[in-house]
mmCIF file of C-alpha atoms in Angstrom:
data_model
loop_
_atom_site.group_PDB
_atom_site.id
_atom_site.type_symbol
_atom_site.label_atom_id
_atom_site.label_comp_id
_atom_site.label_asym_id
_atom_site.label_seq_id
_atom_site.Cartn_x
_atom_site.Cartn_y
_atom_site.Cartn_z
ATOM 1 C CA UNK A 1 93.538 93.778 88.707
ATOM 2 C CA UNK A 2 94.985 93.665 85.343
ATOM 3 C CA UNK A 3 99.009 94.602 87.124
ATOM 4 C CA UNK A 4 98.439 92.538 89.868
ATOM 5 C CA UNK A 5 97.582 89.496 86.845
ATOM 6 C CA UNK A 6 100.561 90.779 85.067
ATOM 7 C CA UNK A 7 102.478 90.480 88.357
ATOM 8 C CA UNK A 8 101.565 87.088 88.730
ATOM 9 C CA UNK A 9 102.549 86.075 85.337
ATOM 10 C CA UNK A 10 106.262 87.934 85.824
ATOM 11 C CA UNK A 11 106.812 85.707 88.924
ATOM 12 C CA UNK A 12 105.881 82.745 87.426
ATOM 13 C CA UNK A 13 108.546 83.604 84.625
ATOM 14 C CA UNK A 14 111.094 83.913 86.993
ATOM 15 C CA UNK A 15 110.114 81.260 89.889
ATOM 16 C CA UNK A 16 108.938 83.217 92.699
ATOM 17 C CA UNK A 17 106.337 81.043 94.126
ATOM 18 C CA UNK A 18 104.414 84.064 96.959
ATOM 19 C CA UNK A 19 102.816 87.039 96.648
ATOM 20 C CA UNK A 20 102.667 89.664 99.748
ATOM 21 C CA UNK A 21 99.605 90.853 99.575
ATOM 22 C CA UNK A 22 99.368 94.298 101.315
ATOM 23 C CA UNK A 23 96.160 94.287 100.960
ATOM 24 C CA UNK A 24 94.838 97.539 103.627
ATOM 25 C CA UNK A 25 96.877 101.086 104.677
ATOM 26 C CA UNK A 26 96.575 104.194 106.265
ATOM 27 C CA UNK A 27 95.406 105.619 103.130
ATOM 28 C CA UNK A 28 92.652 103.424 101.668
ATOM 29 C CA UNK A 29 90.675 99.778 102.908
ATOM 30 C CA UNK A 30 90.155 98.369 99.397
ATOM 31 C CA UNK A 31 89.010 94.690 100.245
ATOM 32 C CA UNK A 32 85.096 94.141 100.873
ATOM 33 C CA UNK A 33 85.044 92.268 104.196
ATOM 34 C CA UNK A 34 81.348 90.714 104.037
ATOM 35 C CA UNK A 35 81.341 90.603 107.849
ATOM 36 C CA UNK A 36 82.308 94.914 107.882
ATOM 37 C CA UNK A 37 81.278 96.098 104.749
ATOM 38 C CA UNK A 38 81.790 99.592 105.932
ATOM 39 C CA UNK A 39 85.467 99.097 106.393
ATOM 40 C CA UNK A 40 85.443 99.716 102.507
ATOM 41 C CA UNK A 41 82.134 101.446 101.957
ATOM 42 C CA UNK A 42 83.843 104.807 104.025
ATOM 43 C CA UNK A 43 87.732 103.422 103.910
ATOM 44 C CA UNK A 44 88.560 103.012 100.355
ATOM 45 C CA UNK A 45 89.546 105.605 97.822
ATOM 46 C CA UNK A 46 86.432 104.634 95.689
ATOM 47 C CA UNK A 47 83.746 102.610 97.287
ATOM 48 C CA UNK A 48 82.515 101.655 93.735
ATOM 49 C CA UNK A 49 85.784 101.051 91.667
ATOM 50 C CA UNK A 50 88.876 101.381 93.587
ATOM 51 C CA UNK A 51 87.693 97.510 95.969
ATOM 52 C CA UNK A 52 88.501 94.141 95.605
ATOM 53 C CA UNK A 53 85.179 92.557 96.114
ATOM 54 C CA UNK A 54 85.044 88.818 96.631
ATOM 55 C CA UNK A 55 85.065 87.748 92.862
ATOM 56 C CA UNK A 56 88.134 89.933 92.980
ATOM 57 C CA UNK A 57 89.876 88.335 95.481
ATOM 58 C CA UNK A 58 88.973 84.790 94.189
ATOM 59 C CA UNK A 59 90.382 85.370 90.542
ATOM 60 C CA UNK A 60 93.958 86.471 91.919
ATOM 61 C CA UNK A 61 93.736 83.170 94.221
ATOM 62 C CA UNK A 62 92.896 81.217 91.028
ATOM 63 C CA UNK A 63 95.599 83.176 88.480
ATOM 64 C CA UNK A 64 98.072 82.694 91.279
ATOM 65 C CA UNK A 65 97.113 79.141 92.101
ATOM 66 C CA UNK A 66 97.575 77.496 88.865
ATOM 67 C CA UNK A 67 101.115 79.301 88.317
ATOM 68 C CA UNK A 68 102.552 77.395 91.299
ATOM 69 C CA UNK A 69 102.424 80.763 93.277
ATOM 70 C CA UNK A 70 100.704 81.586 97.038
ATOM 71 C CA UNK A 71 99.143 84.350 98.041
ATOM 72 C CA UNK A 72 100.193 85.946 101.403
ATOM 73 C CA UNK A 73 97.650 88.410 102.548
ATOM 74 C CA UNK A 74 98.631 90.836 104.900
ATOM 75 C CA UNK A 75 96.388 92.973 107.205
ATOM 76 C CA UNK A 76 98.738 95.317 109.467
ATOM 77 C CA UNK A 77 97.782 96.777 112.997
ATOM 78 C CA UNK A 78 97.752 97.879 115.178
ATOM 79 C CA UNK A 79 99.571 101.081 113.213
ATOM 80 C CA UNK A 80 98.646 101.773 109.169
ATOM 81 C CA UNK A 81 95.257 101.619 110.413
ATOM 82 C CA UNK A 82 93.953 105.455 109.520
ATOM 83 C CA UNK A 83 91.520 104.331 106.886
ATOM 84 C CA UNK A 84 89.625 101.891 108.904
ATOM 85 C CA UNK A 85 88.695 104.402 111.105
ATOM 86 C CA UNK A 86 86.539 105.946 108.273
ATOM 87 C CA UNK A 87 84.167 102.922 108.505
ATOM 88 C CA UNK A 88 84.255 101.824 112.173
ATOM 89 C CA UNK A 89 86.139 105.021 113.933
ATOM 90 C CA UNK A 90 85.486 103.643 117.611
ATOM 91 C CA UNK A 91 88.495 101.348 116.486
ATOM 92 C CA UNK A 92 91.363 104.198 116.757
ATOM 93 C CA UNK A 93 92.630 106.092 119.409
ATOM 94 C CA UNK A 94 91.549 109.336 120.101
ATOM 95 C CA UNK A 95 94.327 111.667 120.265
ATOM 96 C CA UNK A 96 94.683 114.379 122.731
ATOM 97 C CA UNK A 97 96.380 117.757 123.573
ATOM 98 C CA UNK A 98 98.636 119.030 126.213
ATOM 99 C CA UNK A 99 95.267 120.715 128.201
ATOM 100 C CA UNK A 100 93.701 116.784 127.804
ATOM 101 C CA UNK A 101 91.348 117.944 125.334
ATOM 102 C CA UNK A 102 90.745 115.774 121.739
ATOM 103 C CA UNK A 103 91.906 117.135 119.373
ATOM 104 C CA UNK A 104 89.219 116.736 116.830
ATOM 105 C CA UNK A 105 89.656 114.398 114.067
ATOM 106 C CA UNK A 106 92.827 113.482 115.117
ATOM 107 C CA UNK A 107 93.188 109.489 115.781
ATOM 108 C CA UNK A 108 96.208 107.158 116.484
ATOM 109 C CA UNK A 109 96.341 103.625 116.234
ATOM 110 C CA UNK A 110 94.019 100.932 116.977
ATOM 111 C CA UNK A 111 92.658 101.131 120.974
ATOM 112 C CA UNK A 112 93.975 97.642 122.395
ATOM 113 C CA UNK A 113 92.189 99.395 125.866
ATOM 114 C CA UNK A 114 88.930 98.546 124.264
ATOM 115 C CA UNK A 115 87.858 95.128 124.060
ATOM 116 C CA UNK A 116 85.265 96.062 121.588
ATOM 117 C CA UNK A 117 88.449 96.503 119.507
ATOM 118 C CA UNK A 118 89.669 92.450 119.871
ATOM 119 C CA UNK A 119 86.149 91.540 118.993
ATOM 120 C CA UNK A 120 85.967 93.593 115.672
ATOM 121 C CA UNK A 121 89.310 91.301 114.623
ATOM 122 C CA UNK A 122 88.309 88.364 115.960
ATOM 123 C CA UNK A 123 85.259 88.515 113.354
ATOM 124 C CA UNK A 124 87.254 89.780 110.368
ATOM 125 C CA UNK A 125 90.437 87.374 110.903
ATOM 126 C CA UNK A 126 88.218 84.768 111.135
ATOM 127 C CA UNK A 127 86.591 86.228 107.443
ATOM 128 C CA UNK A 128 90.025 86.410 106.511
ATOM 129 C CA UNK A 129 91.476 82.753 107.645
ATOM 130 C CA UNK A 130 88.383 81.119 105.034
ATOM 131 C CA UNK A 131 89.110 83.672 102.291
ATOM 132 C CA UNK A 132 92.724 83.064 102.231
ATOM 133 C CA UNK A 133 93.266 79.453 102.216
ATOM 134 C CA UNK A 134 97.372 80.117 102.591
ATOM 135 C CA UNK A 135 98.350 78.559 106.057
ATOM 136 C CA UNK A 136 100.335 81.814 106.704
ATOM 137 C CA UNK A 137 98.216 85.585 107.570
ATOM 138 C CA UNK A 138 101.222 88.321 107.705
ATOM 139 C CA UNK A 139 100.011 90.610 110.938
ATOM 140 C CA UNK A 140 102.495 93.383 110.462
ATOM 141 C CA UNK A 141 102.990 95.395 113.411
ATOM 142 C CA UNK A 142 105.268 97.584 112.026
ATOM 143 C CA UNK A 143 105.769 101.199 112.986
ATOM 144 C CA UNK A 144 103.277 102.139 115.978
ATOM 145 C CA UNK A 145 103.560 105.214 116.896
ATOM 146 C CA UNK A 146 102.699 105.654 120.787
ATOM 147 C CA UNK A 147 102.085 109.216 120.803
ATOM 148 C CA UNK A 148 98.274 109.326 120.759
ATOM 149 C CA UNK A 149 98.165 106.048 123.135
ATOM 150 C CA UNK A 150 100.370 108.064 125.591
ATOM 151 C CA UNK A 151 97.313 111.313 125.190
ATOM 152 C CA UNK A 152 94.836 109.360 125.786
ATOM 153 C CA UNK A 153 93.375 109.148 129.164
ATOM 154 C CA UNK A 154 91.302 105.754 128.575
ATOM 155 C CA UNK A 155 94.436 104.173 127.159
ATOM 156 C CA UNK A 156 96.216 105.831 130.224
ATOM 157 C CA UNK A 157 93.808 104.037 132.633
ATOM 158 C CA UNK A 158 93.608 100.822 131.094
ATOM 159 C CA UNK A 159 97.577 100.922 131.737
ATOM 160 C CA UNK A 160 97.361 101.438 135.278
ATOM 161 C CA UNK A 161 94.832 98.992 135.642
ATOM 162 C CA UNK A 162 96.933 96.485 133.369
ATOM 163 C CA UNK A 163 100.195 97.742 135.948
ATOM 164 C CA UNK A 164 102.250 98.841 132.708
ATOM 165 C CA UNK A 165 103.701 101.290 134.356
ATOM 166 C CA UNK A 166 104.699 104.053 131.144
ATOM 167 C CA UNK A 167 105.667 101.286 129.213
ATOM 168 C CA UNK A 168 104.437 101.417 125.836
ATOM 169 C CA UNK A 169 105.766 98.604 124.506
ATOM 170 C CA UNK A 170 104.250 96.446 127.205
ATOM 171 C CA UNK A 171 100.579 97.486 125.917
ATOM 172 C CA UNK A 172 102.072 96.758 121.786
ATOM 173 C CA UNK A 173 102.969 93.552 123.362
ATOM 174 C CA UNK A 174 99.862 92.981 125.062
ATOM 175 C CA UNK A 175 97.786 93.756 121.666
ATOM 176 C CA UNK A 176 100.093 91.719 119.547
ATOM 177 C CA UNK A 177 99.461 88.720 121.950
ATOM 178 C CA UNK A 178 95.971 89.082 122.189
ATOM 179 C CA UNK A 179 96.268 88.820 118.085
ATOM 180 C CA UNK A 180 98.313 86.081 117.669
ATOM 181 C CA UNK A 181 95.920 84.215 120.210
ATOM 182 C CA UNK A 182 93.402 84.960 117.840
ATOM 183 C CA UNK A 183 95.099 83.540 115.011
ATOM 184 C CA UNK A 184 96.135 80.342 116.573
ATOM 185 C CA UNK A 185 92.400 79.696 117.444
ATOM 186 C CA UNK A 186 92.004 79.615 113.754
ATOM 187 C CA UNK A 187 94.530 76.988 112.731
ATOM 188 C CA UNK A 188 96.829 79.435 111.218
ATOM 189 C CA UNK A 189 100.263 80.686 111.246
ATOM 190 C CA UNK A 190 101.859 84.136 111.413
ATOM 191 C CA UNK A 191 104.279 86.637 110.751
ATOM 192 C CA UNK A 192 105.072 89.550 112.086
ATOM 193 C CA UNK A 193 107.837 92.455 111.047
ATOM 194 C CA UNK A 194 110.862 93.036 113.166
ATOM 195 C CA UNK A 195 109.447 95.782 115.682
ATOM 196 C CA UNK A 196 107.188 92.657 116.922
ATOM 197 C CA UNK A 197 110.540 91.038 117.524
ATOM 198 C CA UNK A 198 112.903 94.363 118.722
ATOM 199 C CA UNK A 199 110.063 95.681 121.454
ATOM 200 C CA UNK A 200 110.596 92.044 123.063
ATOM 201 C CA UNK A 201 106.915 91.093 122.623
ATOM 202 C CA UNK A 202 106.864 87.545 123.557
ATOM 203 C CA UNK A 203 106.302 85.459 120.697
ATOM 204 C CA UNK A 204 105.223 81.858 119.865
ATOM 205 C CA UNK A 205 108.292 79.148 119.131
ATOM 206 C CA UNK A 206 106.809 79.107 115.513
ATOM 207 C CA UNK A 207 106.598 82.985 114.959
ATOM 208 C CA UNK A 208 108.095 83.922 111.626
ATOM 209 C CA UNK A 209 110.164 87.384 112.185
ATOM 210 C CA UNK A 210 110.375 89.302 108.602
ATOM 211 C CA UNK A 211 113.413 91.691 109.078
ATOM 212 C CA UNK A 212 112.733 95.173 106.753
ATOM 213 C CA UNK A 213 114.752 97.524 107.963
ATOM 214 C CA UNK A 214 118.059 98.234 105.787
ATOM 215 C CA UNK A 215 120.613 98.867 108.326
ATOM 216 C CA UNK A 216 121.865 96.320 110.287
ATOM 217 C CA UNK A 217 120.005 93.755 109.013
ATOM 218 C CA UNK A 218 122.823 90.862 109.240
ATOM 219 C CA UNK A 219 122.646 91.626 113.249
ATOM 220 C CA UNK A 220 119.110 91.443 112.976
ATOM 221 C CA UNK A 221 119.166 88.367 111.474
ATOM 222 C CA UNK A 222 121.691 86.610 113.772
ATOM 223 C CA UNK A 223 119.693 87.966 117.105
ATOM 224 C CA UNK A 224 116.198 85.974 115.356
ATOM 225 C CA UNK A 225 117.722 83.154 114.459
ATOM 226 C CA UNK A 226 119.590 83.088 118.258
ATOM 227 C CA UNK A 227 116.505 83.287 119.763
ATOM 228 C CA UNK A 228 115.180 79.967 117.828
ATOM 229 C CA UNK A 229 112.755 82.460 115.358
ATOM 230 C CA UNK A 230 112.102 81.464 112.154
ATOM 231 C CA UNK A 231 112.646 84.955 109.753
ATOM 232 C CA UNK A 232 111.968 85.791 105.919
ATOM 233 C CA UNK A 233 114.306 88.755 104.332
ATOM 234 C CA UNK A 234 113.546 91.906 103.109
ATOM 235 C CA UNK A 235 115.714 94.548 103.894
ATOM 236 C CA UNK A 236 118.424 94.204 101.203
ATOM 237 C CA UNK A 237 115.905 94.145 98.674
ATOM 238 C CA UNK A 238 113.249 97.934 98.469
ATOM 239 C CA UNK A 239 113.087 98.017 94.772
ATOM 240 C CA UNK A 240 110.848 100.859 95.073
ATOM 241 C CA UNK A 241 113.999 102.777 96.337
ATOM 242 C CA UNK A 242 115.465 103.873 92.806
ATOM 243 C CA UNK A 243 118.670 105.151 91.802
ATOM 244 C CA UNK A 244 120.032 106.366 88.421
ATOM 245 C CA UNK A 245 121.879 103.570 86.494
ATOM 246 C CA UNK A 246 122.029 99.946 86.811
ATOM 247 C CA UNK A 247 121.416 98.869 90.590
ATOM 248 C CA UNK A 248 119.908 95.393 89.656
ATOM 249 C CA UNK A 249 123.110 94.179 90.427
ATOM 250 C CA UNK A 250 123.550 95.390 94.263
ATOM 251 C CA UNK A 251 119.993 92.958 94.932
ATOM 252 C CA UNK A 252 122.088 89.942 92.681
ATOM 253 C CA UNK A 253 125.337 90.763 95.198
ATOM 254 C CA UNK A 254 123.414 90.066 98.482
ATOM 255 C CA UNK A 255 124.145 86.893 100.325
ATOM 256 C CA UNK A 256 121.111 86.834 102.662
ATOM 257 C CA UNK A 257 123.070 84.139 104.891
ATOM 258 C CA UNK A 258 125.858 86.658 105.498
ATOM 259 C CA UNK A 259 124.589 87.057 109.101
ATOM 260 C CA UNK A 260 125.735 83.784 110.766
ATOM 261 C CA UNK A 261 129.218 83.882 111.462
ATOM 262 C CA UNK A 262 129.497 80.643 113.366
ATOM 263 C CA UNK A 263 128.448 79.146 110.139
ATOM 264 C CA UNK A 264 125.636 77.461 112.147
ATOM 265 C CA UNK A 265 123.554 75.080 109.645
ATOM 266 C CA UNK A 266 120.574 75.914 112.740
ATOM 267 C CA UNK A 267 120.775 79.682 111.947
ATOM 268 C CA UNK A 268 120.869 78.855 107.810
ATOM 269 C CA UNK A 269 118.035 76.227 108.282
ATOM 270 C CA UNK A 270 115.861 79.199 110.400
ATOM 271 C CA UNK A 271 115.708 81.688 107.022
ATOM 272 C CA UNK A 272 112.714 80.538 105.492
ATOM 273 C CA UNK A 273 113.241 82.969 102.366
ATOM 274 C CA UNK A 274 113.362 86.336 100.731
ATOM 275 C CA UNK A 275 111.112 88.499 99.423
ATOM 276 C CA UNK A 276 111.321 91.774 97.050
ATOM 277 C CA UNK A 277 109.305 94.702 98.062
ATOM 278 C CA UNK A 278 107.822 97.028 95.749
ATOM 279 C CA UNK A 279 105.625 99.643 97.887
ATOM 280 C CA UNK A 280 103.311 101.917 96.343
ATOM 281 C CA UNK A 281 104.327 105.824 97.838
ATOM 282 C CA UNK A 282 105.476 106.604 93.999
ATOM 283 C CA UNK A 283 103.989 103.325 92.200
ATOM 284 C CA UNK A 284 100.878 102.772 90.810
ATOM 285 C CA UNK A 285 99.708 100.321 87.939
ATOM 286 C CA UNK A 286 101.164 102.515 85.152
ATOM 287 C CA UNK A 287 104.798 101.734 86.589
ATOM 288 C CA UNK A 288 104.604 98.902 88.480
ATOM 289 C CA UNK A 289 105.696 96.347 85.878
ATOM 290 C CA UNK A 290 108.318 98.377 84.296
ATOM 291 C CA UNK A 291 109.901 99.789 87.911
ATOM 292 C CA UNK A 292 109.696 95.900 89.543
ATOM 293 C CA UNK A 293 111.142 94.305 86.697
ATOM 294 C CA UNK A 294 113.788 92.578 85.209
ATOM 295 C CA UNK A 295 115.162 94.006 88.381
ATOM 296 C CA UNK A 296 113.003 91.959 90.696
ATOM 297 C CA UNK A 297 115.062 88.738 88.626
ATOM 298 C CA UNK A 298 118.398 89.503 90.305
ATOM 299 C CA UNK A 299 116.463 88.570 93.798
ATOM 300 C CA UNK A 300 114.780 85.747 92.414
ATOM 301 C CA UNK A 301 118.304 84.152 91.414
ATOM 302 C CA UNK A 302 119.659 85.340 94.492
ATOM 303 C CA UNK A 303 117.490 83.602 96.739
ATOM 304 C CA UNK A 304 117.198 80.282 94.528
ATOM 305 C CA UNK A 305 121.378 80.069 94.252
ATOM 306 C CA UNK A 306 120.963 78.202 97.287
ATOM 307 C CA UNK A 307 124.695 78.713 98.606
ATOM 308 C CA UNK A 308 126.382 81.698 100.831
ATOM 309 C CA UNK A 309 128.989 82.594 98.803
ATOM 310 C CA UNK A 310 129.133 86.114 96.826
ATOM 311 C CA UNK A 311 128.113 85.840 93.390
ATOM 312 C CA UNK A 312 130.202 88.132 90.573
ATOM 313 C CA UNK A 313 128.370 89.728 88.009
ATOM 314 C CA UNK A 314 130.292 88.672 84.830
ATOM 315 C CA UNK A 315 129.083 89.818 81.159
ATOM 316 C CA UNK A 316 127.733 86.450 80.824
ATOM 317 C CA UNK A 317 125.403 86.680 83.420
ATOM 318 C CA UNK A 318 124.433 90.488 82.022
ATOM 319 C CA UNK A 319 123.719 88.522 79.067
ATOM 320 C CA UNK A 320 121.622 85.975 80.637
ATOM 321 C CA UNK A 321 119.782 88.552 82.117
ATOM 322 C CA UNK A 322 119.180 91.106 78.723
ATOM 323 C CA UNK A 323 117.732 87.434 77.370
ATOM 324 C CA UNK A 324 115.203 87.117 80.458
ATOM 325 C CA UNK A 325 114.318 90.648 79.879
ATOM 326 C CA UNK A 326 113.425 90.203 76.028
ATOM 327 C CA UNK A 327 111.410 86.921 76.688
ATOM 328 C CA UNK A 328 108.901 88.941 79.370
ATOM 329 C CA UNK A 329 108.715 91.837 76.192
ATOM 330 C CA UNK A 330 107.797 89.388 73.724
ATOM 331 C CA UNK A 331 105.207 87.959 76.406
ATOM 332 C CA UNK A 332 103.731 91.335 76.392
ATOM 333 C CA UNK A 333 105.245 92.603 79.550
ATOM 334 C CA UNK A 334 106.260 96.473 80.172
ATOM 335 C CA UNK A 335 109.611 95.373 81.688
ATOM 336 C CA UNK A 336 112.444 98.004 82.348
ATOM 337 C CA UNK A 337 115.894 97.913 80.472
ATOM 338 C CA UNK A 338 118.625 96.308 82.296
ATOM 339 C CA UNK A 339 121.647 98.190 81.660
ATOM 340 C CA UNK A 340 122.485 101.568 79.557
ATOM 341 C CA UNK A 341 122.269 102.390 76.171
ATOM 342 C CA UNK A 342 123.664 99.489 73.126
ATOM 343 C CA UNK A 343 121.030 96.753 74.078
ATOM 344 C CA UNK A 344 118.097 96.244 72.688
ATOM 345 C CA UNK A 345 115.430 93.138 71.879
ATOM 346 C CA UNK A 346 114.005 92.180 68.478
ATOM 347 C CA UNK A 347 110.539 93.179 69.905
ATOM 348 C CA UNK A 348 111.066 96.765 71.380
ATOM 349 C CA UNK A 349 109.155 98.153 68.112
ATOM 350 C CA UNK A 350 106.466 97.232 68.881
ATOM 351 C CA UNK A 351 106.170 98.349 72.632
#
């Protein structure tokens, strides 16, 4: 609690006005649903401290809410689903072998072939869409692997009755749809990451298409907006990918409308943002400040500049930025150096 409140207070510093929430993973189910307590009672790493229980949940609304800044929760399936099956294990896919045996305590992603599995959601997003009171629920969608869909003689069934052929990506699209249904019931709106979009699952007119994936990003960008898609940037912009020496400046470089070669004001006005992504594989609350920030500035400038040109880093703006960094010391923040060795702020004794 206390780094995501410290989080909060960073952003606010330098005008960043949403927080992704990634709030569930393969490896732990940390918010208390009151509708499936279990998904957390069996799914998290500590049923008893490592949770966000509702009081939780409601002071990071609050902290966020009166520093100008939403709060995006996301919940992603069908794939980074391993931990609910700890609480409600009917929910995953049981994997099988070449000889079409299980192979025991081996699951896959959520079952779409089971409707018990659409009526689990249906319950939670609807939990989820009073919780949150942000218009927006990110669905993910991201990285489903088939594999254990493909074993799996149910799923294999429910295909041919479904006439998907060996498709895959038909069933994906037939889950996703079935989701976004459920959604829309609600009186909320979505996004989705890029594989939604790239495994031509047919989406809704106001789908919101959040391209991740580093290379080829510009193209990715140009196909969304084609297609009428609304889409929110992330790719240039994995701060938790670091590299020895001062790289805040190749996130300040990016121009995030670099993708639109007709210069098309309809492609511009279809990028409804950025965001900066700081995932957790080698992050936890000891590093989080220091390893997201000042660097985590350079995108906020970026994406308010407001204009696709280029900008140069000068030693004025290296300045600017040194300045930024001291004023989030002196407010008690573990923030990172900017460049190499001859800087320093008035404060750093007392870190």
């Amino acid at each position: 609690m206390r780094a995501i409140f410290e989080t909060l207070d960073a952003m606010e510093m330098n005008k960043m006005n949403v927080l992704h929430w990634h709030l569930v993973d393969d490896q732990s189910f940390p918010f208390v649903s009151e509708t499936y307590p279990e998904l957390s009672e069996k799914g998290a790493f500590n049923a008893r401290t490592h949770v966000y229980h509702r009081k939780d949940v409601e002071a990071v609304l609050e902290y966020a809410r009166v520093r100008g800044i939403r709060v995006l929760a996301e919940f992603d399936t069908p794939g980074h689903t391993q931990s609910w099956g700890k609480g409600m294990p009917k929910l995953l896919t049981q994997c099988y072998d070449k000889d079409h045996k299980p192979k025991l305590g081996i699951w896959g992603v959520l079952d779409p072939s089971q409707e018990a599995t659409f009526e689990v959601l249906q319950k939670l997003f609807l939990e989820l869409s009073r919780r949150f009171p942000e218009q927006y629920l990110h669905l993910g969608g991201d990285e489903v692997d088939f594999s254990c869909w493909q074993s799996n003689p149910g799923v294999k069934a429910f295909m041919e009755r479904m006439h998907f052929g060996n498709d895959y990506k038909r069933l994906e699209s037939y889950y996703i749809q079935r989701v976004v249904k459920m959604v829309e019931s609600l009186a909320k709106s979505y996004i989705v990451w890029q594989e939604v979009f790239d495994d031509n699952v047919t989406l809704a007119p106001d789908t919101v298409v959040h391209v991740w994936k580093g290379k080829g990003w510009q193209l990715e960008m140009q196909k969304v907006t084609e297609r009428g898609l609304r889409v929110l940037l992330s790719a240039p912009w994995y701060l938790n990918h670091i590299s020895y020496g001062t790289d805040w400046i190749k996130y300040y470089e990016v121009d995030p409308l670099n993708f639109n070669p007709a210069n098309s004001s309809k492609a511009t006005d279809l990028v409804m943002g950025g965001e900066a992504c700081m995932w957790g594989e080698w992050v936890d609350a000891s590093n989080l400040i220091s390893r997201t920030w000042p660097r985590a500035s350079a995108v906020a400038e970026r994406l308010w500049w407001g204009t696709n040109t280029k900008p140069t880093v000068t030693p004025a703006i290296k300045s600017r930025f040194h300045d930024q960094h001291c004023r989030m010391q002196t407010l008690g923040l573990r923030v990172g150096p900017i460049d190499g060795p001859g800087l320093y702020c008035p404060c750093d004794y007392a870190m």
